Structure formats: C-alpha cells, structure tokens
Amino acid sequence: MSTKPITRALISVYYKDHLEPIIHALGKAGVEFVSTGGTQQFIEKLGYPVVPVEKLTGYPSIFGGRVKTLHPAVFGGILFRRNDAGDQKQASEFKIGPIDLVIVDLYPFEETVAGGGNEEEIIEKIDIGGISLIRGAAKNFDDVLIVASRRQYTELLAVLESQGAQSDLATRRRFAAQAFNITSHYDTAIFGYFNKEGELPVYKSSYESALPLRYGENPHQKGVFYGNLHELFEQLNGKELSYNNLVDVDAAVDLVQEFKDQPAFVIIKHTNACGVAVGATVAEAYQKALQADPVSAFGGVLATNRPIDLSAAEAMNSLFFEILVAPGFDAAALELLRAKKNRILLHQKQPLVRRKQVKSLLNGLIEQEVDWKTDEAADLKVVTRKAPTPQEVNALLFASKVCKHTKSNTIVLAVDGQLLASGVGQTSRVDALKQAIEKAKAFGFSLDGAVMASDAFFPFPDCVEIAHAHGIRAVIQPGGSIKDKDSISFCDDHNMAMVFTGYRHFKH
C-alpha cells in the first residue's frame, strides 16, 4: 500500500527547537517514542512515555556516546521490508518491531570547523549513528518516513496535520531525496576537511542553498545560483538579481577589493572595467571613474570599498545603473538611491574570499587557484636605463591591478589613481592598445605622461613604439619574451621607463 501508518518513531536530535508541536501531534495519535539522552528527556517533559534505545538494544550508550543506536534492534526495525515474507519472519523471530518514522539530525561538523574547533572537537562532530540511521531510513522509503534536518520540521508537521499519523509514498520518497542530499553534503564537508591541502586529486563540492534566477545569460536559458548569497550581501533595494547581474557583481567586487588604502570606485560592463579610480572621498573616486567612459557606464554595475554617503549618492544618482555594491549606506544616501525602485543596492557584509575557481569545460570541469598575485613595488624590476618616477610607479601599480581583472588580450592606460582607457578581449595586443588609445582620446584624455600596463609580455616592440608616439612614458609588463630586448632597446632609445613584474595575468 502507498499509505503507511506511523506506529513507532525513533527521535534523536541535536537541535530541539520547533520539535515540540511534532511531538504533540505524534503523541496524541498514540505513536510510541524511542529515543536517547537529551531528546528522551525533552519528550518525557512534554508528558509522553519514551522507550530508551538502551532498552531496545540491551546495551547502554558506550565509548563516550560514540555507539548508541548501532544495533540490529534499531536498524532491523528501520530496514526490514514490510511486504517481504522472509523479512517479516526474521523480524518476528528476533523480536524486532517496526520503526516507521525516523527524526534525526547530524552533529554540527561544519559549524565546529567554522568556529575554529580543535582537531579533537572536529573529529567528535563526525556523526556515525545519525548518518547511518538517515541512510537506512531513506533507503527503505517504501515503509519509513525520514526527517533528517530541523529545516524539514514545518513540512513534517503539515503532513501530520493533513494526513494524521501516516504517510504516503510520494511524501516518503520526497523526504528520502532530501535526506540523501543532507548526507551527501555532510560527507562532502568532512572530505573537504581531510583533503583541504588537495592531496587527493578529486573534485567534490556541495551547496545546500540554491537561488533560482530570472533566467540565464539570455532569456531563453534557465539559471540558478548555488550558494548562500545572503552571507555575502544584504539586498536593500531593487528587483531580483539575474545571471548577468551576478557575473558583473563578482567582477566588480573582485576588482574593488584590490584597493585597500584609499576610497576606490569601479564601474563594470560585461565583466570589464569601464571606469576605475581612487580618491579622497567616494564621490571623488566615482567622478574620476565615470570620466573614463561615461557612455559604457550607462546600465553598469558599480562597486566601492567605502560606505556611500549623501555626497556620493548625489553624485551618482543621475546615472542609470543596474547595481551598486558597497560596505554600507548612510541613511540619507539610502533614501535618495531607493527612489528608483528597480535599482539594486547591495550591502556587502564581508570581503569576498575564495581560493579556487571552477569552470565547466567539454565533458568535465577545470579548476585552478584564483589569481592571488597583486603586483607590488617590490616585484618591479627596472629593465631600462630610465627608472620610473615615484608617481609613475604608483600609476603603473594602479594600472596593473586593473589589467589583472580585464579580459585578455588587454592593454590598460592610466595615470596615478585613474583609469584612462583599456583595450579588452582582443585577439592582438596591438589591437588592444589601439582600442585603448582611441577610447582615451574619444573621452578627451591626453596620454602625455600616462602609463601602460599589459597582461602579458610583448613579443615585438610594436606596442611600445605606438605607445611612445602617443605620449606614454612608462610601461609595466610581465616580461619573458625571447625578444624582450627589442622592446627594452626602443624604450632606452626614446627615454621611456619599463618594468617587469615576472607575473602574467591572463584572464579568459
């Protein structure tokens, strides 16, 4: 039969909040309770008798609680098939009664790791009995209803209120799927702890949270974000985030985090920066960033590393933009920016921290470390007779940070604290430079005294030749071409400074 009665329930949980109404619903229906330790006491205090697991098994809880439920009297009651004559005969022979409902949760392993627990504390939070009970009950979903998390209590209570002390097959199968999701996530977390240095070359990842998106990259594509976005952001205004929104927010947050010592502002369009600047205030940084390309800024994604005050809000309020990300918003600024109901405002609660990047490719995945290297003054090797001035060094390092976060091939043109223009995603480095020069001049910038950054080495001297012709006086690049000397010689002959970093920053 599809519908099965619940005559006996095994309940043993770490978290007991919101459990009380379930106990009352089962108890009033005459369901027999089997339990352990603190859960047994909790049920008894509500006025219902409980059969201790120790009475069922004939063994006390042993080894500091490591072994409580691992016994045929428990697992047999869960796993024997009610419609199998052989199983029924053995259950009768060994006096094993059915367990029709299992409510258990798992020790808080992830919480203990996240809370900085020591090795002994973490190991003791690896659940053995609980996860075995969950798997056993889920496997026998034909006969047993499994509840594996307090997040399912509301759903379970609804089932009990609508169906009474019984469950149908569709419900049991749905709860079984949720149970296996919980156990697989739990095991993935444990594996991740033991394999945190990556000794075993395997890929495992699990996210319990999912956010359905309006659509994917295009309206005809479905999209979902897996992860807990609320840990990172609080949305203060605007419509639901889309796939493209999230891709651009990721790029914006990644880039603005490069700047720590000064207020910084970035404007992103299709994952590339069309404006980046630092300033004495957020408002100043925004105005400088906007100058680089006010056309592309329309409909862009904005991010800053400082709270938004009223002055900054007033400066940007006339611009149509999709999203603004900031670590805080003054009350007056928030009120002003909220006037446009679709404008998405994200309060970033914490820095974005990640070690790996993963991408689906062909019939599998590729994984790499994030590009953790930010070029610093100590990395710079002056390879020309002329050394860059201190101001040029600052401009070169600024340009390099922008370059690192721009699609290859890329050339970035900048002055100290301000992006002038960039050439992005070009098949030729010369084309990237020409695009950057054209954009800079289109928006009224003089390149006299500007600097140039390249994400990779120059195979020929053509880029430094073009740069010199437009007034650029200092260059930063990784170096490493067999023809580096050609570019160095040109710079020496034309009084240009060039530094090598030794670090390439391709981005695809």
Short mmCIF file of N, CA and C in Angstrom, two decimals, residues 9-13 16 19 23 32-44 49-56 69 103:
data_model
loop_
_atom_site.label_atom_id
_atom_site.label_comp_id
_atom_site.label_asym_id
_atom_site.label_seq_id
_atom_site.Cartn_x
_atom_site.Cartn_y
_atom_site.Cartn_z
N ALA A 9 8.10 5.82 16.42
CA ALA A 9 9.03 6.81 15.89
C ALA A 9 10.31 6.83 16.71
N LEU A 10 11.43 6.79 16.01
CA LEU A 10 12.74 6.97 16.65
C LEU A 10 13.15 8.42 16.47
N ILE A 11 13.34 9.12 17.58
CA ILE A 11 13.69 10.54 17.53
C ILE A 11 14.94 10.77 18.36
N SER A 12 15.98 11.28 17.72
CA SER A 12 17.23 11.59 18.42
C SER A 12 17.89 12.74 17.68
N VAL A 13 17.77 13.94 18.26
CA VAL A 13 18.23 15.12 17.53
C VAL A 13 19.17 15.98 18.38
N LYS A 16 16.70 20.87 19.10
CA LYS A 16 15.33 20.55 19.51
C LYS A 16 14.35 21.70 19.32
N LEU A 19 10.63 21.39 17.69
CA LEU A 19 10.27 19.97 17.70
C LEU A 19 8.98 19.71 18.48
N ILE A 23 6.06 16.50 18.40
CA ILE A 23 5.91 15.51 19.47
C ILE A 23 4.45 15.43 19.90
N GLU A 32 4.29 5.46 19.47
CA GLU A 32 5.27 5.10 20.51
C GLU A 32 6.60 5.78 20.19
N PHE A 33 7.23 6.35 21.21
CA PHE A 33 8.50 7.04 21.02
C PHE A 33 9.68 6.18 21.48
N VAL A 34 10.70 6.16 20.65
CA VAL A 34 12.00 5.58 21.03
C VAL A 34 13.02 6.70 20.93
N SER A 35 13.87 6.85 21.96
CA SER A 35 14.78 7.98 21.92
C SER A 35 16.00 7.75 22.80
N THR A 36 16.88 8.76 22.80
CA THR A 36 18.14 8.70 23.55
C THR A 36 18.39 10.01 24.27
N GLY A 37 19.11 9.93 25.37
CA GLY A 37 19.71 11.09 26.02
C GLY A 37 18.80 12.30 26.18
N GLY A 38 19.30 13.44 25.68
CA GLY A 38 18.60 14.71 25.85
C GLY A 38 17.27 14.74 25.14
N THR A 39 17.15 14.07 23.99
CA THR A 39 15.87 14.05 23.28
C THR A 39 14.83 13.26 24.08
N GLN A 40 15.26 12.17 24.69
CA GLN A 40 14.36 11.39 25.54
C GLN A 40 13.81 12.26 26.68
N GLN A 41 14.68 13.00 27.33
CA GLN A 41 14.25 13.88 28.42
C GLN A 41 13.29 14.96 27.90
N PHE A 42 13.58 15.49 26.72
CA PHE A 42 12.72 16.53 26.12
C PHE A 42 11.31 15.99 25.90
N ILE A 43 11.19 14.78 25.36
CA ILE A 43 9.88 14.18 25.08
C ILE A 43 9.14 13.87 26.39
N GLU A 44 9.87 13.33 27.35
CA GLU A 44 9.25 12.99 28.63
C GLU A 44 8.72 14.23 29.35
N PRO A 49 5.45 8.99 27.32
CA PRO A 49 6.41 7.94 27.68
C PRO A 49 7.37 7.67 26.53
N VAL A 50 8.56 7.26 26.88
CA VAL A 50 9.61 7.00 25.88
C VAL A 50 10.27 5.67 26.18
N VAL A 51 10.49 4.88 25.14
CA VAL A 51 11.29 3.67 25.26
C VAL A 51 12.75 4.04 24.99
N PRO A 52 13.62 3.92 26.00
CA PRO A 52 15.03 4.27 25.76
C PRO A 52 15.65 3.30 24.75
N VAL A 53 16.51 3.80 23.92
CA VAL A 53 17.19 2.94 22.95
C VAL A 53 17.94 1.83 23.67
N GLU A 54 18.48 2.13 24.86
CA GLU A 54 19.22 1.12 25.63
C GLU A 54 18.33 -0.10 25.96
N LYS A 55 17.05 0.16 26.21
CA LYS A 55 16.13 -0.95 26.50
C LYS A 55 15.89 -1.76 25.24
N LEU A 56 15.84 -1.09 24.11
CA LEU A 56 15.61 -1.77 22.84
C LEU A 56 16.80 -2.65 22.47
N THR A 69 23.03 3.68 18.84
CA THR A 69 21.93 3.12 18.03
C THR A 69 22.40 2.05 17.05
N ILE A 103 13.36 10.57 13.03
CA ILE A 103 13.70 12.00 13.06
C ILE A 103 15.06 12.13 13.74
#
